[in-house]
Coordinates of C-alpha atoms and ligand atoms in Angstrom, one line a residue:
X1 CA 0.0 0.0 0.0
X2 CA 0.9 3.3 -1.1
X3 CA 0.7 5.3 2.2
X4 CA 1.9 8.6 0.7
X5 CA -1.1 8.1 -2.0
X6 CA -3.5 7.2 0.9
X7 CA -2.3 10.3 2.9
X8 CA -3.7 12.2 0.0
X9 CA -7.0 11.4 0.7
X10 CA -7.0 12.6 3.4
X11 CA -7.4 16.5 3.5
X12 CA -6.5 16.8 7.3
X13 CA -3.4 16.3 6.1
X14 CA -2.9 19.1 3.8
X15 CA -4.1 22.2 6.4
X16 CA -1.1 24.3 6.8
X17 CA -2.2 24.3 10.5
X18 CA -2.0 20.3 11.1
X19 CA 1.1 19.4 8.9
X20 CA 3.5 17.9 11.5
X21 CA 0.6 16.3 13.7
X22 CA 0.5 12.8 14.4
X23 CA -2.6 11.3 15.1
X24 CA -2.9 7.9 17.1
X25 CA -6.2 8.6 18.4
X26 CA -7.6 6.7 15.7
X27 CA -9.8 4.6 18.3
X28 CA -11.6 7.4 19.3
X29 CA -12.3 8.6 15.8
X30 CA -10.4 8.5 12.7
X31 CA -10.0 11.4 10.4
X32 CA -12.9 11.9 7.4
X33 CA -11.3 10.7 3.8
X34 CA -12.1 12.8 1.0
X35 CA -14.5 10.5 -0.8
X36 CA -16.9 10.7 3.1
X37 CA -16.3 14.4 3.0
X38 CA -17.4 15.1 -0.5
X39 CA -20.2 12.7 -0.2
X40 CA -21.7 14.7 2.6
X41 CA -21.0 17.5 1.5
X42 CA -23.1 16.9 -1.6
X43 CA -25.9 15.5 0.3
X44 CA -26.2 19.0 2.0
X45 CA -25.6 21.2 -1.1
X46 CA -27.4 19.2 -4.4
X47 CA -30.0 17.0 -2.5
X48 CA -30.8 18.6 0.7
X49 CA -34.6 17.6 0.5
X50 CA -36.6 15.3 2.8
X51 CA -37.2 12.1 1.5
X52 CA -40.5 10.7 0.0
X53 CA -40.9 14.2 -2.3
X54 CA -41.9 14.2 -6.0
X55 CA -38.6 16.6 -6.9
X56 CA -35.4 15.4 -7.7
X57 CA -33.4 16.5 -4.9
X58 CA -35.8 14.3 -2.6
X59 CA -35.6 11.5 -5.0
X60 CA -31.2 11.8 -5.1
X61 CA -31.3 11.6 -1.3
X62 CA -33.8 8.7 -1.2
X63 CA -31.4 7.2 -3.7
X64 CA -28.4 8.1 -1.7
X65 CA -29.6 6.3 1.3
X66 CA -30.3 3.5 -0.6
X67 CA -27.1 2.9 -1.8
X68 CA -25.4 3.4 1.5
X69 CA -27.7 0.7 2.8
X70 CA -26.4 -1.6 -0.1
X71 CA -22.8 -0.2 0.8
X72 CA -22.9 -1.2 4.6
X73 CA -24.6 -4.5 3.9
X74 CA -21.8 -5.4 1.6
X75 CA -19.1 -4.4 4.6
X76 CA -21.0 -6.3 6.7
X77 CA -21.4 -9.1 4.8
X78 CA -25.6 -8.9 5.2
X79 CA -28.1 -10.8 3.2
X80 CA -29.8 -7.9 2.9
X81 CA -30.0 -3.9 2.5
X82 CA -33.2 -3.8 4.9
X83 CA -30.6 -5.2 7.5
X84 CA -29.0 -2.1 8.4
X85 CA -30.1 0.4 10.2
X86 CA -28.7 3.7 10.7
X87 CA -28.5 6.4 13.6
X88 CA -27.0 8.2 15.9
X89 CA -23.9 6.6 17.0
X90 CA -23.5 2.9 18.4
X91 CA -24.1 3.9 21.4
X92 CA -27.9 4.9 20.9
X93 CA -28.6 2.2 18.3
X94 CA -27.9 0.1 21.7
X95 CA -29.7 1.8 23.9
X96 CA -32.7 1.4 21.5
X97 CA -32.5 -1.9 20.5
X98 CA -31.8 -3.1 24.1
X99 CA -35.2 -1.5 24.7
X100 CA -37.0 -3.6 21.9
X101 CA -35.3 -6.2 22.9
X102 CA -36.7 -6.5 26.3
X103 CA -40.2 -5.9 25.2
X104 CA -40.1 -9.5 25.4
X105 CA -37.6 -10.4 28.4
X106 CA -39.1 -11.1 32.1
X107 CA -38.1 -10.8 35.7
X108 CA -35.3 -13.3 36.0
X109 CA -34.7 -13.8 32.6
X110 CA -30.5 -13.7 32.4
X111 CA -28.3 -11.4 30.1
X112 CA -24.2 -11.8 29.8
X113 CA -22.3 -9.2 29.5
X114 CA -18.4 -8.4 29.0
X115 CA -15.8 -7.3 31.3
X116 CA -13.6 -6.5 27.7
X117 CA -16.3 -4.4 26.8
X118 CA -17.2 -0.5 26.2
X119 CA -19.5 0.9 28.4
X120 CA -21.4 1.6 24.9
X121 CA -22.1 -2.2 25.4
X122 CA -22.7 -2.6 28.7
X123 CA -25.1 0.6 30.3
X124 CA -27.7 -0.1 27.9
X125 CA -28.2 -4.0 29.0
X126 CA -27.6 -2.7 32.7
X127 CA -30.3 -0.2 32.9
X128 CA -32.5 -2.7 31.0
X129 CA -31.7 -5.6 34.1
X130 CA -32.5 -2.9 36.4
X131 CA -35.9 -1.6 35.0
X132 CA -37.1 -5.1 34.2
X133 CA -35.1 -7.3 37.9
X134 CA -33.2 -9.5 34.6
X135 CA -30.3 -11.0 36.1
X136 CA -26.8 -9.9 34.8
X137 CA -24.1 -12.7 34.8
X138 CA -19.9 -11.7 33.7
X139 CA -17.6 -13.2 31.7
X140 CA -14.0 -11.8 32.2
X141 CA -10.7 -12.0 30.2
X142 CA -7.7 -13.7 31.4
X143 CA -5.4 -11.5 32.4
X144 CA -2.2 -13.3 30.7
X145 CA -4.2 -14.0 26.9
X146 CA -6.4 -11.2 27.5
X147 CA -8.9 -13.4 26.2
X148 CA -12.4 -15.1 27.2
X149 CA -11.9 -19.0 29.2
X150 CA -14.1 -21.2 27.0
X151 CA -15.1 -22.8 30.4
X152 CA -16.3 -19.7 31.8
X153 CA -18.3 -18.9 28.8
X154 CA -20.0 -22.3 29.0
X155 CA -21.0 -21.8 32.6
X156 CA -22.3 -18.6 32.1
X157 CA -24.7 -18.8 29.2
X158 CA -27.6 -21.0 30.5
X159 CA -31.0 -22.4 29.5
X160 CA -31.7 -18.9 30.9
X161 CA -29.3 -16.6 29.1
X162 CA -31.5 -14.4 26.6
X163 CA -28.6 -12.1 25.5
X164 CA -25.3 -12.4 25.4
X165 CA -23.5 -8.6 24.2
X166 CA -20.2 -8.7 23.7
X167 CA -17.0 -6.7 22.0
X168 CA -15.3 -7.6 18.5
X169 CA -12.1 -6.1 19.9
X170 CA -11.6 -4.5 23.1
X171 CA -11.0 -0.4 22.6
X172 CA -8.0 -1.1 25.3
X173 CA -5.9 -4.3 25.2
X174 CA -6.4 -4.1 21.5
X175 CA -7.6 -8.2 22.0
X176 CA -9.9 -9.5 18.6
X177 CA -12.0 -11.8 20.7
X178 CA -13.2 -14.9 19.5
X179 CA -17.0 -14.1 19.2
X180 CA -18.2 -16.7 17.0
X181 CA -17.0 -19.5 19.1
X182 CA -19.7 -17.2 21.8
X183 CA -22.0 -16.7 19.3
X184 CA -22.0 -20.6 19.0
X185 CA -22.6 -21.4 22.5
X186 CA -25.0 -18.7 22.9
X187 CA -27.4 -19.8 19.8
X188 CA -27.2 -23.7 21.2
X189 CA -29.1 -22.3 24.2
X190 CA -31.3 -20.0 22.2
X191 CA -29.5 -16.4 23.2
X192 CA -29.6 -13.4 21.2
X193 CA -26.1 -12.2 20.3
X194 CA -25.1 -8.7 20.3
X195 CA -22.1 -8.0 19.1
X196 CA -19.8 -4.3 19.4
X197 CA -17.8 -4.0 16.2
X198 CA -17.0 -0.7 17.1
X199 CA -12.9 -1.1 17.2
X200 CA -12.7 -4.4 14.8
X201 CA -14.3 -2.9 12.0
X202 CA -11.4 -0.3 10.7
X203 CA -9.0 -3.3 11.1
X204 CA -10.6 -6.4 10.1
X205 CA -12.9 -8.1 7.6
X206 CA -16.4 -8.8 8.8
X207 CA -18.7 -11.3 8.1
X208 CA -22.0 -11.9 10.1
X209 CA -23.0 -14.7 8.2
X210 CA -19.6 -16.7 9.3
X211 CA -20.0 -15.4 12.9
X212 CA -23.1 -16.2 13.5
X213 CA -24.9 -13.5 15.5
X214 CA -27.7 -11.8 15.4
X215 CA -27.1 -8.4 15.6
X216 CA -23.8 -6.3 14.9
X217 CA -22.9 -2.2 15.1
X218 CA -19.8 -0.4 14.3
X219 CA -19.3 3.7 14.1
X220 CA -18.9 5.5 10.3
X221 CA -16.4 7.6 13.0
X222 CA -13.9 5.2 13.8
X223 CA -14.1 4.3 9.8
X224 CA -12.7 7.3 8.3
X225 CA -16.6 8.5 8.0
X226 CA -18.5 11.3 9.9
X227 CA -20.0 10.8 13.1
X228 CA -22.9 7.8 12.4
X229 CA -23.6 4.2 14.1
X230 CA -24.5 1.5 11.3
X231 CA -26.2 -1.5 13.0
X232 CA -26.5 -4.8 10.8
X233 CA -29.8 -7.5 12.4
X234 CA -30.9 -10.6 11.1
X235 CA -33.8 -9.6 9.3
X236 CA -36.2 -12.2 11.0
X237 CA -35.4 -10.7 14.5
X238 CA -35.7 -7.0 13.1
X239 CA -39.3 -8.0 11.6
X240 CA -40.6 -9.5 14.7
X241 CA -39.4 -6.7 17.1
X242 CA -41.6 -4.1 18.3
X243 CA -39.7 -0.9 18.2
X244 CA -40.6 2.9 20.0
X245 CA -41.9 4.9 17.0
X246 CA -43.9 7.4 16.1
X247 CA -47.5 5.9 14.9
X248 CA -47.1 7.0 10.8
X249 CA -43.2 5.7 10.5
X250 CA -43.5 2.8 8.7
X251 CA -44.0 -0.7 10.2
X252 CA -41.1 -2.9 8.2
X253 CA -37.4 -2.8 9.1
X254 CA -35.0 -1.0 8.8
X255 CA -37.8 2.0 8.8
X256 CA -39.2 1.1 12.0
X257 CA -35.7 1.7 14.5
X258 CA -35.0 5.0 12.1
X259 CA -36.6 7.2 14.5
X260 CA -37.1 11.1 13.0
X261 CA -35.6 12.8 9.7
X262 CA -32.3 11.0 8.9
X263 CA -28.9 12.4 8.7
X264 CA -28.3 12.7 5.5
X265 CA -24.9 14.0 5.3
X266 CA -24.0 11.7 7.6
X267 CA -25.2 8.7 5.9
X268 CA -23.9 9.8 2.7
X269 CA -20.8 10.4 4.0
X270 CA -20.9 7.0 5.6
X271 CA -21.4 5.6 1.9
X272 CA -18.8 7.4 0.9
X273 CA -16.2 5.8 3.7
X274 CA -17.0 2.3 2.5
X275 CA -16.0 3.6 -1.4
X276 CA -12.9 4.9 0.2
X277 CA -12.7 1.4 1.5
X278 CA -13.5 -0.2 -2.0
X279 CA -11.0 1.9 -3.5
X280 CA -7.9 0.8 -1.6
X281 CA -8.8 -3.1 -2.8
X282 CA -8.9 -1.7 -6.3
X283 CA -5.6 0.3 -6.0
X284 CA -3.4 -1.9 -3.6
X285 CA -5.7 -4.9 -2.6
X286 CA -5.9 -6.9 -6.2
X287 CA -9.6 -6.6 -6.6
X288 CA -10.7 -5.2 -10.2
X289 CA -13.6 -2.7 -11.0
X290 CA -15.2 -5.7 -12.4
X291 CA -15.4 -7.1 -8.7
X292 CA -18.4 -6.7 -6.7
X293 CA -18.4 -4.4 -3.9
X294 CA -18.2 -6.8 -0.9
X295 CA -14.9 -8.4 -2.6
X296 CA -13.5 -4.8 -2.9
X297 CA -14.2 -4.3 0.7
X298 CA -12.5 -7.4 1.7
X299 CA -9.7 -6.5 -0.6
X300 CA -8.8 -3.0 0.6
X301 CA -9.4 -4.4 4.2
X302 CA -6.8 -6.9 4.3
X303 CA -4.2 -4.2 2.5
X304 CA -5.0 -2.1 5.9
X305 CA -4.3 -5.1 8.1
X306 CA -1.6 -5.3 6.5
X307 CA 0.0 -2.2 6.6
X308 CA -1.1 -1.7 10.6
X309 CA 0.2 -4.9 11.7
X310 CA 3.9 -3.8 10.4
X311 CA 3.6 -0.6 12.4
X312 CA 1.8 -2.3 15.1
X313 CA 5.0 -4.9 15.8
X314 CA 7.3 -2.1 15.2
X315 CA 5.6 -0.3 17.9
X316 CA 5.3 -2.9 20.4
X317 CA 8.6 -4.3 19.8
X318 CA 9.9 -0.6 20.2
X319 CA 7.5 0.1 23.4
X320 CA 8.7 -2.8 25.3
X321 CA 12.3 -1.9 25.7
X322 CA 11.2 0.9 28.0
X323 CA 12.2 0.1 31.7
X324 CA 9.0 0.4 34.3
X325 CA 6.5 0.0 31.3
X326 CA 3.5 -2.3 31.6
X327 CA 1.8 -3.0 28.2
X328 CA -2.1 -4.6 28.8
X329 CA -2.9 -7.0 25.8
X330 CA 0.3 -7.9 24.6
X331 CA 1.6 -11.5 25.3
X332 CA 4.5 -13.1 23.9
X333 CA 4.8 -14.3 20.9
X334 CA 3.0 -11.6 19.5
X335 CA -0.4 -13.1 17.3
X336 CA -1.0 -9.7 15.5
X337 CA -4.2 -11.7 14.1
X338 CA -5.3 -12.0 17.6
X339 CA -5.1 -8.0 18.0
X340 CA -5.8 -4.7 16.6
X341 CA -3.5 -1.8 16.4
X342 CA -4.3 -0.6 19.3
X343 CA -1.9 -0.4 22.1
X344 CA -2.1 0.7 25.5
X345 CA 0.4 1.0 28.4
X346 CA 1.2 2.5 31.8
X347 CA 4.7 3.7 33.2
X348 CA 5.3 2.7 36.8
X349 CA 7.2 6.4 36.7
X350 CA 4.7 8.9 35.4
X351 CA 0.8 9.5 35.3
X352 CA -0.4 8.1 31.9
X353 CA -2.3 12.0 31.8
X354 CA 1.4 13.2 32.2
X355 CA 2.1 11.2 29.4
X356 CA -0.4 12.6 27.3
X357 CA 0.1 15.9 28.0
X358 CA 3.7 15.3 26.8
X359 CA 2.6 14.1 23.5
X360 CA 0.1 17.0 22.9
X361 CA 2.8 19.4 23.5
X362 CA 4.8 17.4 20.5
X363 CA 2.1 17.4 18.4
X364 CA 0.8 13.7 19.3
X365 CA -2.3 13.0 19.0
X366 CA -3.4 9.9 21.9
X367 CA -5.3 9.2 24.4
X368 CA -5.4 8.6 28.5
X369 CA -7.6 7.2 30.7
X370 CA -10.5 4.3 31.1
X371 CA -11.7 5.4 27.5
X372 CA -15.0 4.3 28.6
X373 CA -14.0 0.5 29.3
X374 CA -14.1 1.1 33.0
X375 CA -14.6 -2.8 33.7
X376 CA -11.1 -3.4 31.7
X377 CA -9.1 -0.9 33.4
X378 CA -10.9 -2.6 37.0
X379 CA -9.9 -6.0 35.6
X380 CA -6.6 -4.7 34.9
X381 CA -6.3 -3.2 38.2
X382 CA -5.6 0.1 37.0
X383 CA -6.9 3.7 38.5
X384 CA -10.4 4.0 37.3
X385 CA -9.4 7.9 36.1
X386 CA -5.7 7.8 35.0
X387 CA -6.0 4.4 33.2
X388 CA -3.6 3.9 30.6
X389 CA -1.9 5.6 27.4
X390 CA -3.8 4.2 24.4
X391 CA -2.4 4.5 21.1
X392 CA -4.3 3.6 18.1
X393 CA -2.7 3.2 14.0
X394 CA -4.9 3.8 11.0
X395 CA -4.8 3.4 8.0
X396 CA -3.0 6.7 7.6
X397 CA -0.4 6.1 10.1
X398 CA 3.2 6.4 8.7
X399 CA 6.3 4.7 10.1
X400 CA 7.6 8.2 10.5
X401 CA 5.0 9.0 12.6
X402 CA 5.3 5.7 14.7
X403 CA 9.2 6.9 14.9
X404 CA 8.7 9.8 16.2
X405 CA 6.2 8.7 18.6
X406 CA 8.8 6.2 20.0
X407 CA 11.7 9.1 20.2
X408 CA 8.9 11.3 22.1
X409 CA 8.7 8.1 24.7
X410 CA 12.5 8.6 25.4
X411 CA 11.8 11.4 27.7
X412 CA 10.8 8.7 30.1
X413 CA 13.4 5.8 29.6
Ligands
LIG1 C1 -15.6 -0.6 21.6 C2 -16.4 0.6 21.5 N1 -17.8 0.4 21.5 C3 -18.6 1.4 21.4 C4 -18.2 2.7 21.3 C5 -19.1 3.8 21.2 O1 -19.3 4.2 19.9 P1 -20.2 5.4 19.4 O2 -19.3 6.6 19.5 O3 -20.5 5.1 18.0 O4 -21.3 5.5 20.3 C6 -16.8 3.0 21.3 C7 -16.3 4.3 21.3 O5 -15.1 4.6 21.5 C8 -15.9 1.9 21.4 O6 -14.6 2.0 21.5

């Protein structure tokens, strides 16, 4: 992969203002490409128009949103465009469907949720236990794999268990854990699985039909996209499920769970972060025009992988010469296919903020504290506030910029 060409499509990158900054805040949100930018840009300039109009620039936006349905499926891997469903963020898609979801749970009924989760994937199903008395049972992570115990998993989901939720990838150790072999457990005793692919989905090729879940939601954000969630279903659960709605929206899925007038821009703009996608498999990935879109998708996401994993071993291998340094999710040998590049760390010698603040003032763009997985950081027996130093590669990332990252670490060797 051509990073110097992919740089370029990136227009952050060219503001006189931002020339020398590094971003590894990736995991947070990555920076808008071009083809996202333009997209929504469009969508508020040439069809700016609510949908279900006679005119044309009603029409273009009804077709717009069509295509980034088809767009996401294909990411995703759906069987359908009336799978997705778009909104706010993944965080509210959860909140929502967690509510039609319970419309049909009962006191004592159990759920499972994650200690190597987001809180994004763990609030919702907690205030849902509390309003309806459901019983909430954990699986943790091992503290020296940083994965889930099979055994644990198997005495947890029960007869009972009505939803399991659980992460992809875990936004701190960086872990890719192994949620189909869940998924598989869970569907044998008849659970609904819910499954964050918030931090997998920049970094790895998804596929919901080889998983085996029934519901799946990632961030446009965190996908080189403006701020949107995308949630995939399995279109049998999403037609059965009584969603919150105002009486005229329309009864069939995905209609029903799109609450309000949609953003547009930001739904264009997610359409056009999957092209972006698509393009990289045609430039660097081996996948031709003639190729559907799915195999583009897959194409220009294993070029991605491919790139990060480089920087992501150069950076661990570079991190872990550091006396007093305590990386969480790193075990030896390194499996890169077992992580993303996402890497986070403490120093027995300095505050992680300190850390941070250190980087800012270079021009390093990271992040410190529990980043919202407050269970992790517990489990890992760090300070709920101070956490860790997380750094997260992109697509974008440069080894330059992972070399200068490492030389700014030296102040603390
Ligand atoms: C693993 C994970 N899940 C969920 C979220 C929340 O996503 P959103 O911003 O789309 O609500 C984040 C945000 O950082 C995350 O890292």
């Amino acid at each position: 992969m051509d990073i110097e060409r992919i740089r370029q499509q990136f227009p952050v990158f060219s503001m006189p203002t931002l020339k020398d900054t590094i971003f590894l805040d990736g995991a947070a949100g990555t920076q808008m490409c071009k083809t996202a930018l333009d997209a929504s840009l469009q969508a508020a300039i040439e069809n700016n128009a609510n949908l279900g109009g006679h005119f044309s620039t009603s029409s273009i936006a009804q077709r717009e949103i069509d295509r980034a349905r088809c767009a996401a499926a294909a990411l995703v891997n759906a069987n359908c465009a009336e799978e997705i469903v778009f909104g706010q963020n993944m965080t509210t898609l959860t909140f929502h469907m967690s509510r039609c979801l319970g419309r049909s749970l009962r006191k004592g009924d159990e759920i499972v949720l994650t200690r190597s989760d987001h809180e994004a994937n763990i609030s919702p199903w907690l205030e849902l236990a509390k309003d309806l008395e459901l019983t909430v049972r954990w699986l943790s992570f091992d503290l020296n794999t940083y994965g889930f115990n099979i055994s644990e998993i198997e005495s947890s989901i029960t007869e009972r268990t009505k939803i399991v939720a659980l992460s992809y990838a875990n936004n701190v150790t960086g872990t890719i854990n192994d949620v189909a072999a869940v998924a598989a457990l869970a569907k044998r005793k008849g659970a609904i699985v819910y499954i964050d692919a918030v931090q997998f989905a920049p970094h790895g090729v998804i596929d919901v039909q080889a998983l085996g879940c029934d519901f799946l939601v990632c961030s446009s954000h965190k996908l080189y996209g403006p701020h949107h969630g995308i949630l995939w279903g399995r279109l049998e659960l999403l037609e059965a499920l009584i969603p919150y709605k105002p009486r005229p929206t329309s009864d069939k899925p995905p209609f029903k769970f799109e609450t309000g007038t949609k953003n547009r821009e930001a739904i264009a703009g997610a359409l056009g972060a999957i092209e972006h996608l698509a393009w990289i498999g045609r430039e660097f990935g081996g996948s031709s025009e003639q190729a559907d879109k799915r195999q583009q998708i897959v194409a220009g996401t294993r070029t991605v992988v491919e790139h990060e994993q480089v920087l992501v071993q150069e950076v661990l291998e570079g991190l872990k010469g550091f006396t007093g340094i305590r990386i969480y999710g790193y075990c030896e040998p390194i499996e890169l296919c077992r992580r993303v590049p996402t890497v986070s760390f403490t120093l027995d010698s300095t505050p992680s903020e300190v850390v941070s603040q250190h980087m800012a003032e270079r021009g390093i763009r990271l992040w410190y504290g529990n980043n919202f997985s407050t269970e992790t950081i517990r489990a890992l027996g760090l300070d709920e506030n101070d956490g860790v130093v997380r750094i997260s590669l992109a697509q974008y990332t440069s080894q330059d910029d992972v070399h200068r990252f490492l030389s700014a670490m030296d102040n603390f060797s």
